[in-house]
Coordinates of C-alpha atoms in Angstrom, one line a residue:
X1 CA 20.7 10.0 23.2
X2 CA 18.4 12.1 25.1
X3 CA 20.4 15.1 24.2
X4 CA 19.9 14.7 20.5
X5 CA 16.3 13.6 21.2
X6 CA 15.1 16.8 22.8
X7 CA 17.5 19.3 20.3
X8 CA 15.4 17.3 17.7
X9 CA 12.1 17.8 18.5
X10 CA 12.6 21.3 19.3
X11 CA 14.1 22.3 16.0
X12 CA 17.7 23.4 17.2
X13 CA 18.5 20.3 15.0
X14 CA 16.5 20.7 12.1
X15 CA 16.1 18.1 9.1
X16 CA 19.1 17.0 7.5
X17 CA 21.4 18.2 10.1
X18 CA 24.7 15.9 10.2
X19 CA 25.4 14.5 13.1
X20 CA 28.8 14.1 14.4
X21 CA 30.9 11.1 13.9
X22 CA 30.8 8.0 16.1
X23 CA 34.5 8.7 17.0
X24 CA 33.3 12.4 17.7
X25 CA 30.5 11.7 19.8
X26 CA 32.4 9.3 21.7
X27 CA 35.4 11.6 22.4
X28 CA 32.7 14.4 23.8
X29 CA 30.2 12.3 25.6
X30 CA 33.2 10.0 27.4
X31 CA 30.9 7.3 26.1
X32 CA 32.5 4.0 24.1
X33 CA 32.2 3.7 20.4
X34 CA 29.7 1.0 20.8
X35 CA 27.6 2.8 23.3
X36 CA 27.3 6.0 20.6
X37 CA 26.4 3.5 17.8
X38 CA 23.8 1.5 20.0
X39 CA 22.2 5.0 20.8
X40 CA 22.2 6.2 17.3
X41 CA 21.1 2.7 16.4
X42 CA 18.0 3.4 19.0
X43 CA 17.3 6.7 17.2
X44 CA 17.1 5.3 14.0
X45 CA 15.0 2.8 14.4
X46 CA 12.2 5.2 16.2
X47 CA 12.5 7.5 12.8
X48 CA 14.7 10.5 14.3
X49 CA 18.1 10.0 12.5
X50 CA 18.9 8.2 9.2
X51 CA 21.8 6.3 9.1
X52 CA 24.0 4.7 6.8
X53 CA 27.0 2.1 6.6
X54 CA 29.9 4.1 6.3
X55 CA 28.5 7.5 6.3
X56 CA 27.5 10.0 9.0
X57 CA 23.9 9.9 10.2
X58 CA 21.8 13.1 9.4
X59 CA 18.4 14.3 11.0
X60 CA 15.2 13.0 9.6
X61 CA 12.5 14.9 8.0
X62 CA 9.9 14.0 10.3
X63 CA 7.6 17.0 8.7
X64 CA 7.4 15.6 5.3
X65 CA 5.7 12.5 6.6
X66 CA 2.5 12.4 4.4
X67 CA -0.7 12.0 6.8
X68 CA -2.1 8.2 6.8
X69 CA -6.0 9.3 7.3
X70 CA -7.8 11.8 5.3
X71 CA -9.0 15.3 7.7
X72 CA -13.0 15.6 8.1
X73 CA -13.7 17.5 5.4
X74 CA -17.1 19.5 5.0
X75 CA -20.3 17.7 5.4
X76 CA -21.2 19.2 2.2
X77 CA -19.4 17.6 -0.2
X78 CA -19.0 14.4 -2.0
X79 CA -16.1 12.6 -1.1
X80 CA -14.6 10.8 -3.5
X81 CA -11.1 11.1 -1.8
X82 CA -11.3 7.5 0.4
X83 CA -10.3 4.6 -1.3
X84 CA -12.8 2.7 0.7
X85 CA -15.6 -0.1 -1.1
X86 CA -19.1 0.9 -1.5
X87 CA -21.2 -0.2 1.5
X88 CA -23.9 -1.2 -0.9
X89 CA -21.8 -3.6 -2.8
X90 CA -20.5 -5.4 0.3
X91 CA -21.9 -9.1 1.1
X92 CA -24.3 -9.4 3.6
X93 CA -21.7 -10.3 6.7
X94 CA -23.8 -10.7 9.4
X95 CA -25.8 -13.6 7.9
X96 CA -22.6 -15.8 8.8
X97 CA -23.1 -14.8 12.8
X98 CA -24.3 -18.3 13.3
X99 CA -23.9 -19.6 17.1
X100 CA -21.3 -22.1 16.2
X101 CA -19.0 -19.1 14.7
X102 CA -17.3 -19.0 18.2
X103 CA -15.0 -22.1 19.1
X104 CA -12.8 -21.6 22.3
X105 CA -9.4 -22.1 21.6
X106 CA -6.3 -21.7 23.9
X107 CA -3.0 -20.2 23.7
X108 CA -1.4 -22.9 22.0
X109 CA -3.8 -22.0 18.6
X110 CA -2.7 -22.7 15.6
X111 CA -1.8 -19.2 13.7
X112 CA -4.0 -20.1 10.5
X113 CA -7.2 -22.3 11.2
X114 CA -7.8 -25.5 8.7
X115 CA -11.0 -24.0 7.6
X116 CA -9.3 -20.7 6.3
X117 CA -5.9 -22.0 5.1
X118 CA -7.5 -24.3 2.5
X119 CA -9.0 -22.1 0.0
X120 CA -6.0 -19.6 0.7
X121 CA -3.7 -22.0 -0.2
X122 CA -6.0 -22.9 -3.2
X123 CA -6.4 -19.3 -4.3
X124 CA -2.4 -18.8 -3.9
X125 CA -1.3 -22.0 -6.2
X126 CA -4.0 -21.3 -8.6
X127 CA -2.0 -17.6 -9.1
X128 CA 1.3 -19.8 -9.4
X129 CA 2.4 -18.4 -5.6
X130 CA 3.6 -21.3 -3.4
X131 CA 4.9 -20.5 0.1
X132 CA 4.4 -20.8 3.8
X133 CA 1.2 -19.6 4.7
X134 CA 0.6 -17.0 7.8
X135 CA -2.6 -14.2 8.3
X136 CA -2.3 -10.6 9.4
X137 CA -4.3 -8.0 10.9
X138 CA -4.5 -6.2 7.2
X139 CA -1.9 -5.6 4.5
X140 CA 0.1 -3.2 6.1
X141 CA 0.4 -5.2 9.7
X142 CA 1.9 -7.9 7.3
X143 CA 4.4 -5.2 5.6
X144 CA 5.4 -3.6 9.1
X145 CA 6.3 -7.4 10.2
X146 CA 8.2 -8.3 7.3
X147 CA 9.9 -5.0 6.9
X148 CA 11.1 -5.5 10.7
X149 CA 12.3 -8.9 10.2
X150 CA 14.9 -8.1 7.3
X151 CA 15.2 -4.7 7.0
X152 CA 17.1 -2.1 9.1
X153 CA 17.3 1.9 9.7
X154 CA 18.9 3.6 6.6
X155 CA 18.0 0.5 4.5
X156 CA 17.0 1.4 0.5
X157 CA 13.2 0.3 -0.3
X158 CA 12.2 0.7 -3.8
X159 CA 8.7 1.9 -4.2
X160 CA 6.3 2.8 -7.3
X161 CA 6.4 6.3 -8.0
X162 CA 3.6 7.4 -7.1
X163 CA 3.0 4.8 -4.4
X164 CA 0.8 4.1 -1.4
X165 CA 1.3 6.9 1.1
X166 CA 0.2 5.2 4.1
X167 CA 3.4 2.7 2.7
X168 CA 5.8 5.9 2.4
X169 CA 5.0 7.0 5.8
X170 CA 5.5 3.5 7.6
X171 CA 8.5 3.3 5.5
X172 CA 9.9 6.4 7.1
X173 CA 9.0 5.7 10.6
X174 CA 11.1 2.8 10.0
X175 CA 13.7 4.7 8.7
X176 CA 13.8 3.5 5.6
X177 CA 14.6 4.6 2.4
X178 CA 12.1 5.2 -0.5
X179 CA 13.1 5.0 -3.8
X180 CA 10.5 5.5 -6.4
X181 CA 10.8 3.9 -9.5
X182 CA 8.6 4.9 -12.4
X183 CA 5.4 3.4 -13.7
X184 CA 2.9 3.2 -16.4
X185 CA -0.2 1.2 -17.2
X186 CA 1.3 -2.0 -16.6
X187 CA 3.2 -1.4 -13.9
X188 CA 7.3 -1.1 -13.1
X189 CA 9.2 0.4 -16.1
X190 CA 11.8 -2.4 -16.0
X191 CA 14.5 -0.3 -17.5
X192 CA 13.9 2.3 -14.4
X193 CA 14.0 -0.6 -12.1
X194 CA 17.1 -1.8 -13.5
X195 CA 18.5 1.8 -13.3
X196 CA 18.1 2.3 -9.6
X197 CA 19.2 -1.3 -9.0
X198 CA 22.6 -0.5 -10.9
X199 CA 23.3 2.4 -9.3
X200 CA 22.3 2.3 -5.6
X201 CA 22.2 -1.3 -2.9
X202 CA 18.4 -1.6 -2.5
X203 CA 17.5 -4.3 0.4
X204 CA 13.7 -4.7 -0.9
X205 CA 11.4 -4.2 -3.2
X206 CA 7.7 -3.3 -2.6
X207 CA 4.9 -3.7 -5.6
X208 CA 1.5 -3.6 -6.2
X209 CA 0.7 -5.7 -9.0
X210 CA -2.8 -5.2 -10.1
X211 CA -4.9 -2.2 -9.0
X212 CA -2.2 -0.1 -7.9
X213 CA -2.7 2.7 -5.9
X214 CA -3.1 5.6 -6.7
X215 CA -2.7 5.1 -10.6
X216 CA -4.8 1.7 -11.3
X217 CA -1.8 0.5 -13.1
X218 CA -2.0 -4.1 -13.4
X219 CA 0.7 -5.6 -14.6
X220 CA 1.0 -7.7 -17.8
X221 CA 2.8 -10.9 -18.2
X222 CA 4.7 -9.8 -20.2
X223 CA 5.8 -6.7 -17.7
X224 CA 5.5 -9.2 -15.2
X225 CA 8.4 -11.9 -16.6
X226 CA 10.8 -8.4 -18.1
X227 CA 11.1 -7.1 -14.1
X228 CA 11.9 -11.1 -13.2
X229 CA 14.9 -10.7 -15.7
X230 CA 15.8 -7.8 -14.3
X231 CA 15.6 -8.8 -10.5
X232 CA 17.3 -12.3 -11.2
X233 CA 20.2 -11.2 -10.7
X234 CA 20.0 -10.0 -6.9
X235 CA 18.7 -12.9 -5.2
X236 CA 19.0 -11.3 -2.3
X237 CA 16.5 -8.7 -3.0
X238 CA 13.2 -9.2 -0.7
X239 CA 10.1 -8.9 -3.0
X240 CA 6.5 -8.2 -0.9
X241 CA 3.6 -8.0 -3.1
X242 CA 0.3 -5.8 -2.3
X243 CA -2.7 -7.5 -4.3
X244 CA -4.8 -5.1 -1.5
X245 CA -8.0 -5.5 -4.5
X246 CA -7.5 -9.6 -4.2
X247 CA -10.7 -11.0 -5.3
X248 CA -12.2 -7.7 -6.7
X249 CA -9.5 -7.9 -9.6
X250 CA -10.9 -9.1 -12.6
X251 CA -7.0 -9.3 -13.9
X252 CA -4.7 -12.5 -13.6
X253 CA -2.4 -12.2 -10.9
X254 CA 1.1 -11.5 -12.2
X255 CA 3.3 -12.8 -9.5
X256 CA 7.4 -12.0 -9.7
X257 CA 8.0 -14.5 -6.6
X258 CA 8.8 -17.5 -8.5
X259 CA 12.2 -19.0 -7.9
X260 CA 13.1 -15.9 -4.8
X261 CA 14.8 -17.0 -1.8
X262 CA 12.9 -13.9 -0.1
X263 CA 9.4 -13.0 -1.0
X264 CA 5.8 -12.2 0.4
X265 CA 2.7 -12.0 -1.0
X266 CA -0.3 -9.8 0.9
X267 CA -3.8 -10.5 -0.3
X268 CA -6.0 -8.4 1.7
X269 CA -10.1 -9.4 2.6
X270 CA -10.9 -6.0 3.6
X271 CA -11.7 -4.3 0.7
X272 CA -14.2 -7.0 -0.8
X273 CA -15.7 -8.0 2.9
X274 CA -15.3 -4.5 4.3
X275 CA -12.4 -2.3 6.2
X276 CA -13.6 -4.1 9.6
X277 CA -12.7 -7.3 8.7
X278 CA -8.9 -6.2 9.3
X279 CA -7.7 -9.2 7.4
X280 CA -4.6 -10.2 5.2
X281 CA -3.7 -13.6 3.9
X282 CA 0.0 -13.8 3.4
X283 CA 2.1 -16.3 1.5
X284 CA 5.9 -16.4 2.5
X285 CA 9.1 -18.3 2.1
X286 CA 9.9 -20.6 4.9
X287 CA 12.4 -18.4 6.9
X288 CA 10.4 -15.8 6.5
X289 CA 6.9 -16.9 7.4
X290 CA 9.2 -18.4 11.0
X291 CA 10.4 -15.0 11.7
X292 CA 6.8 -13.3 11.3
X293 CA 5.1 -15.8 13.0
X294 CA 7.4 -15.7 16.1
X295 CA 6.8 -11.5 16.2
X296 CA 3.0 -12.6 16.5
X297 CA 3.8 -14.7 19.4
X298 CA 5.3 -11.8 20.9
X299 CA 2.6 -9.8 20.5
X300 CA -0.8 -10.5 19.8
X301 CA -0.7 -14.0 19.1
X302 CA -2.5 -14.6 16.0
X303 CA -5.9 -13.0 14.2
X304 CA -8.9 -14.0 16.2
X305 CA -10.0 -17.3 15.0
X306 CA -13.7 -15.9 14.9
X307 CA -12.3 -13.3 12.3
X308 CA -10.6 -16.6 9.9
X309 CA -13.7 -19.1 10.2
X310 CA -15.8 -16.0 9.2
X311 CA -13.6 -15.7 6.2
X312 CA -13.0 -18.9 5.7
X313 CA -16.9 -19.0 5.5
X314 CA -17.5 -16.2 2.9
X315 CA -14.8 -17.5 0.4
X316 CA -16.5 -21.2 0.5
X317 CA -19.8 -19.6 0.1
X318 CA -20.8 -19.6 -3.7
X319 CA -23.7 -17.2 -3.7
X320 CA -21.3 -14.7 -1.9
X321 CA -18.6 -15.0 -4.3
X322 CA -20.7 -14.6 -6.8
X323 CA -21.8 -11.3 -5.4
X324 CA -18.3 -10.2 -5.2
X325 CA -17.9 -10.3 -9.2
X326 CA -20.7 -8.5 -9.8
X327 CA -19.7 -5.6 -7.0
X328 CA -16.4 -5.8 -9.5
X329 CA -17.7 -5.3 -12.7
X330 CA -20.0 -2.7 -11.4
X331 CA -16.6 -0.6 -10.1
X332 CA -15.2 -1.6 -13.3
X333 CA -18.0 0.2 -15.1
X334 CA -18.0 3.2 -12.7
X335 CA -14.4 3.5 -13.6
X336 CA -14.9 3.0 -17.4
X337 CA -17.8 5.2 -17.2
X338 CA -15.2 8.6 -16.1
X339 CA -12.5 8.2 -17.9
X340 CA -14.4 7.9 -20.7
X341 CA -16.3 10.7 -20.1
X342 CA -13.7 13.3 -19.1
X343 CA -11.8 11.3 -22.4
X344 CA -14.3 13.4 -24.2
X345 CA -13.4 16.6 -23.3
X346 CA -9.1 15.6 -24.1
X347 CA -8.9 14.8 -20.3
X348 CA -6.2 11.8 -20.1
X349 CA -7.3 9.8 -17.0
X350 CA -6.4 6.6 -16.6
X351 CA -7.3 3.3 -14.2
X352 CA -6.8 0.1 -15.9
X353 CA -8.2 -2.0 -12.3
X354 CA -8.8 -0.7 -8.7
X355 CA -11.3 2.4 -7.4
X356 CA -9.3 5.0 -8.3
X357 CA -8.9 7.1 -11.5
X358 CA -5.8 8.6 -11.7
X359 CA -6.0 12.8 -13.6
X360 CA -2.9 14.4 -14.8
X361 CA -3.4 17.8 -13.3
X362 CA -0.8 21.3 -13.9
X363 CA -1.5 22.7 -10.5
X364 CA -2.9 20.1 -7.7
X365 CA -4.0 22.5 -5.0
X366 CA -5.5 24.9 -7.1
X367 CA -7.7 21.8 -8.2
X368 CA -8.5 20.6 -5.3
X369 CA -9.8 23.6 -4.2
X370 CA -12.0 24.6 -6.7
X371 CA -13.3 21.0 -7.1
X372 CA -13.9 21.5 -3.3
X373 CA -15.7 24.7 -3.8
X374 CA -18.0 22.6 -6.0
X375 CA -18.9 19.9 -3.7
X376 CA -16.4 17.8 -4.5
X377 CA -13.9 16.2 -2.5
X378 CA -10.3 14.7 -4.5
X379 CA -7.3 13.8 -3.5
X380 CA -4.0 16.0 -4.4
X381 CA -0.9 13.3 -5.7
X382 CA 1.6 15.5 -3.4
X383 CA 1.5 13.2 -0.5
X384 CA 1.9 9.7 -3.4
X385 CA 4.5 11.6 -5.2
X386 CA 8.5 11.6 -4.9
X387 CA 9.5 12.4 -8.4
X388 CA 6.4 12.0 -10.7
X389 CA 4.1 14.5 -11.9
X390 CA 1.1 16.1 -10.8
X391 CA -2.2 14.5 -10.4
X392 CA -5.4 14.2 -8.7
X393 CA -6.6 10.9 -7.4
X394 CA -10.7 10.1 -7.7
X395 CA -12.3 7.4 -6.3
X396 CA -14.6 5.9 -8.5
X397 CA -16.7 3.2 -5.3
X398 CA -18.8 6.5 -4.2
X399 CA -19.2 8.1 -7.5
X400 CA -23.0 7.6 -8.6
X401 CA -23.2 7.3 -12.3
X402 CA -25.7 10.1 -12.8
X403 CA -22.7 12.2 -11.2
X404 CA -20.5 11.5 -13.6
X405 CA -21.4 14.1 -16.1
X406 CA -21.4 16.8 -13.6
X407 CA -18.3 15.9 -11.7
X408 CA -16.7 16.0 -15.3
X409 CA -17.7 19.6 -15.9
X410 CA -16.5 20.8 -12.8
X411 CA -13.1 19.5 -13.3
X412 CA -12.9 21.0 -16.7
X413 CA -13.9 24.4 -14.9
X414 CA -11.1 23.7 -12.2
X415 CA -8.5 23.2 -15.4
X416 CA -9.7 26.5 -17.3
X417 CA -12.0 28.6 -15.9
X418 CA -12.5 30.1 -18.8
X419 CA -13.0 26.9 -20.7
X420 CA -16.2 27.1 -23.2
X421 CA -16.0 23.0 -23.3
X422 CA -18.6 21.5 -21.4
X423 CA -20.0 18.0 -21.4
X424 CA -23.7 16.9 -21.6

């Protein structure tokens, strides 16, 4: 294992490089068949090798993993490249430091505190979710966990095309398959869905049902109860469910879970409470919730209870909530407010909920760049992308109104140059 570690990571193996056969590598190494298959088993699962049931592993392509966190860029420029919530629009947080927020408690803690799992559990049924109940350290500490329980190296995940990178790239560290399905305004194209599901063994499916990043895309329930019809039919199919935007969606929640033997649904605080928080409500099946709780145990336990009964606190506190809607319809407008505007000047953008507005683009780095050598800072689609088209992705939470026009104008300049279209 060591061998094929080292000829790896110096490139004498490059990506997609077979491997030999169990039989093979057994016969040269003097090692047992199930000695080579526990080692390739070991390489898998740290992302070096795929493998696959019946078929001879092959070398990853560890350098197409898409970076999770965005570089520094230039000091200069106005980045509108983090999907992140405007500061200015979060509630005030440290108000609920009261002395009595701190309550010892002991190894033995419960994993979800009384205080916290009552409005959860009210939020959940009132979206038609009913499960086991367990909290995270944010959405994707819940989707590493669950993907660990049931899935394995060389596993099949279908994913939105274009989808969360940060999701792609844990995906592959897991070695895991992606496979994008395509998607619209509201969501899934059912009849892609059904597609890959004909055609290739998928172990899970991963969806984000309103606010989807990095298109904005919410499903309908209509979309919603077409994808149940076509998923009925593989029971065995583990659904998980991002609603990262939670109580910043001004959308019904569209869940697919009803009636699965496998399913999780990840509701995430940190966007409406801020990214500190490091927060996720999660509502299971049974068997699963059991497996995910035990990895907690084995690791760090559960989410500080000072972290739930601050939580807990905000979503029981009216004048808080309250504040919340009005942060979303304010990003709803911000949104609104640049589509319409580069809608204008024939510019197709689109984001039906979220803080991103998603721009068809012919040539994303060329784009970028110029928008850059504006002031502005985008993101390019290349890292959310496995078989879509091109686009830029703009984040509407730090995008001033009175910067709308402008930003607009630039963007047509990065299209055409020569363009004699401007906005004002």
């Amino acid at each position: 294992m060591s061998a094929i570690t080292r000829l790896i990571r110096t490139g004498d193996l490059p990506p997609g490089s077979l491997l030999p056969s169990i039989r093979e590598l057994s016969r040269t190494t003097g090692l047992s068949p199930g000695t080579v298959a526990t080692a390739l088993k070991t390489l898998a699962s740290r992302g070096l090798i795929v493998s696959r049931q019946g078929k001879r592993s092959f070398v990853a392509d560890l350098t197409r993993l898409p970076a999770v966190y965005s570089r520094s860029r230039h000091p200069g420029l106005i980045d509108l490249s983090k999907i992140e919530p405007d500061p200015r629009l979060l509630p005030d947080v440290a108000s609920f430091f009261t002395p009595n927020l701190y309550v010892p408690s002991m190894y033995d803690a419960t994993n979800v505190i009384p205080e916290l799992a009552t409005p959860l559990e009210a939020r959940f049924q009132r979206d038609g979710v009913v499960g086991a109940l367990g909290v995270t350290n944010g959405a994707l500490d819940a989707i590493e966990r669950i993907s660990q329980v049931w899935l394995h190296p060389g596993d099949r995940v279908i994913v939105e095309d274009p989808c969360w990178t940060t999701q792609r790239t844990l995906l592959q560290m897991l070695g895991l398959e992606a496979v994008g399905v395509t998607i619209d305004d509201e969501g899934i194209d059912p009849r892609s869905l059904a597609n890959v599901l004909s055609k290739r063994k998928c172990a899970a499916l991963m969806i984000t049902p309103r606010a989807q990043n990095p298109t904005g895309a919410t499903m309908s329930i209509q979309r919603r109860d077409a994808i149940r019809a076509v998923i009925e039919d593989f029971p065995d199919l583990l659904v998980i469910e991002d609603d990262h935007f939670s109580e910043l969606s001004q959308e019904p929640y569209p869940s697919l879970t009803y009636g699965r033997n496998l399913f999780a649904v990840i509701r995430s605080y940190s966007k409406i409470f801020g990214p500190d928080l490091r927060l996720a409500a999660v509502c299971m099946d049974q068997n699963t919730a059991d497996q995910v709780h035990m990895r907690q145990l084995l690791g760090p336990g559960w989410v500080s209870h000072i972290i739930q009964r601050l939580t807990a606190r905000m979503l029981t506190d009216e004048v808080t909530m309250g504040e919340i809607g009005k942060a979303a319809e304010i990003y709803k407008q911000r949104r609104d407010l640049l589509i319409n505007t580069l809608a204008v000047a024939g510019l197709k953008a689109k984001g039906v909920s979220g803080f991103t507005v998603y721009v068809p683009v012919p040539q994303e780095s060329d784009t970028v760049i110029t928008l850059a050598e504006r002031g502005w800072g985008v993101q390019a689609g290349g890292p959310y992308r496995i078989d879509s088209d091109p686009f830029i992705r703009v984040c509407v939470s730090a995008l001033n109104p009175e910067d709308v026009l402008k930003f607009a104008n630039d963007l047509i300049i990065a299209l055409d140059p020569s363009s004699r279209i401007l906005l004002r």
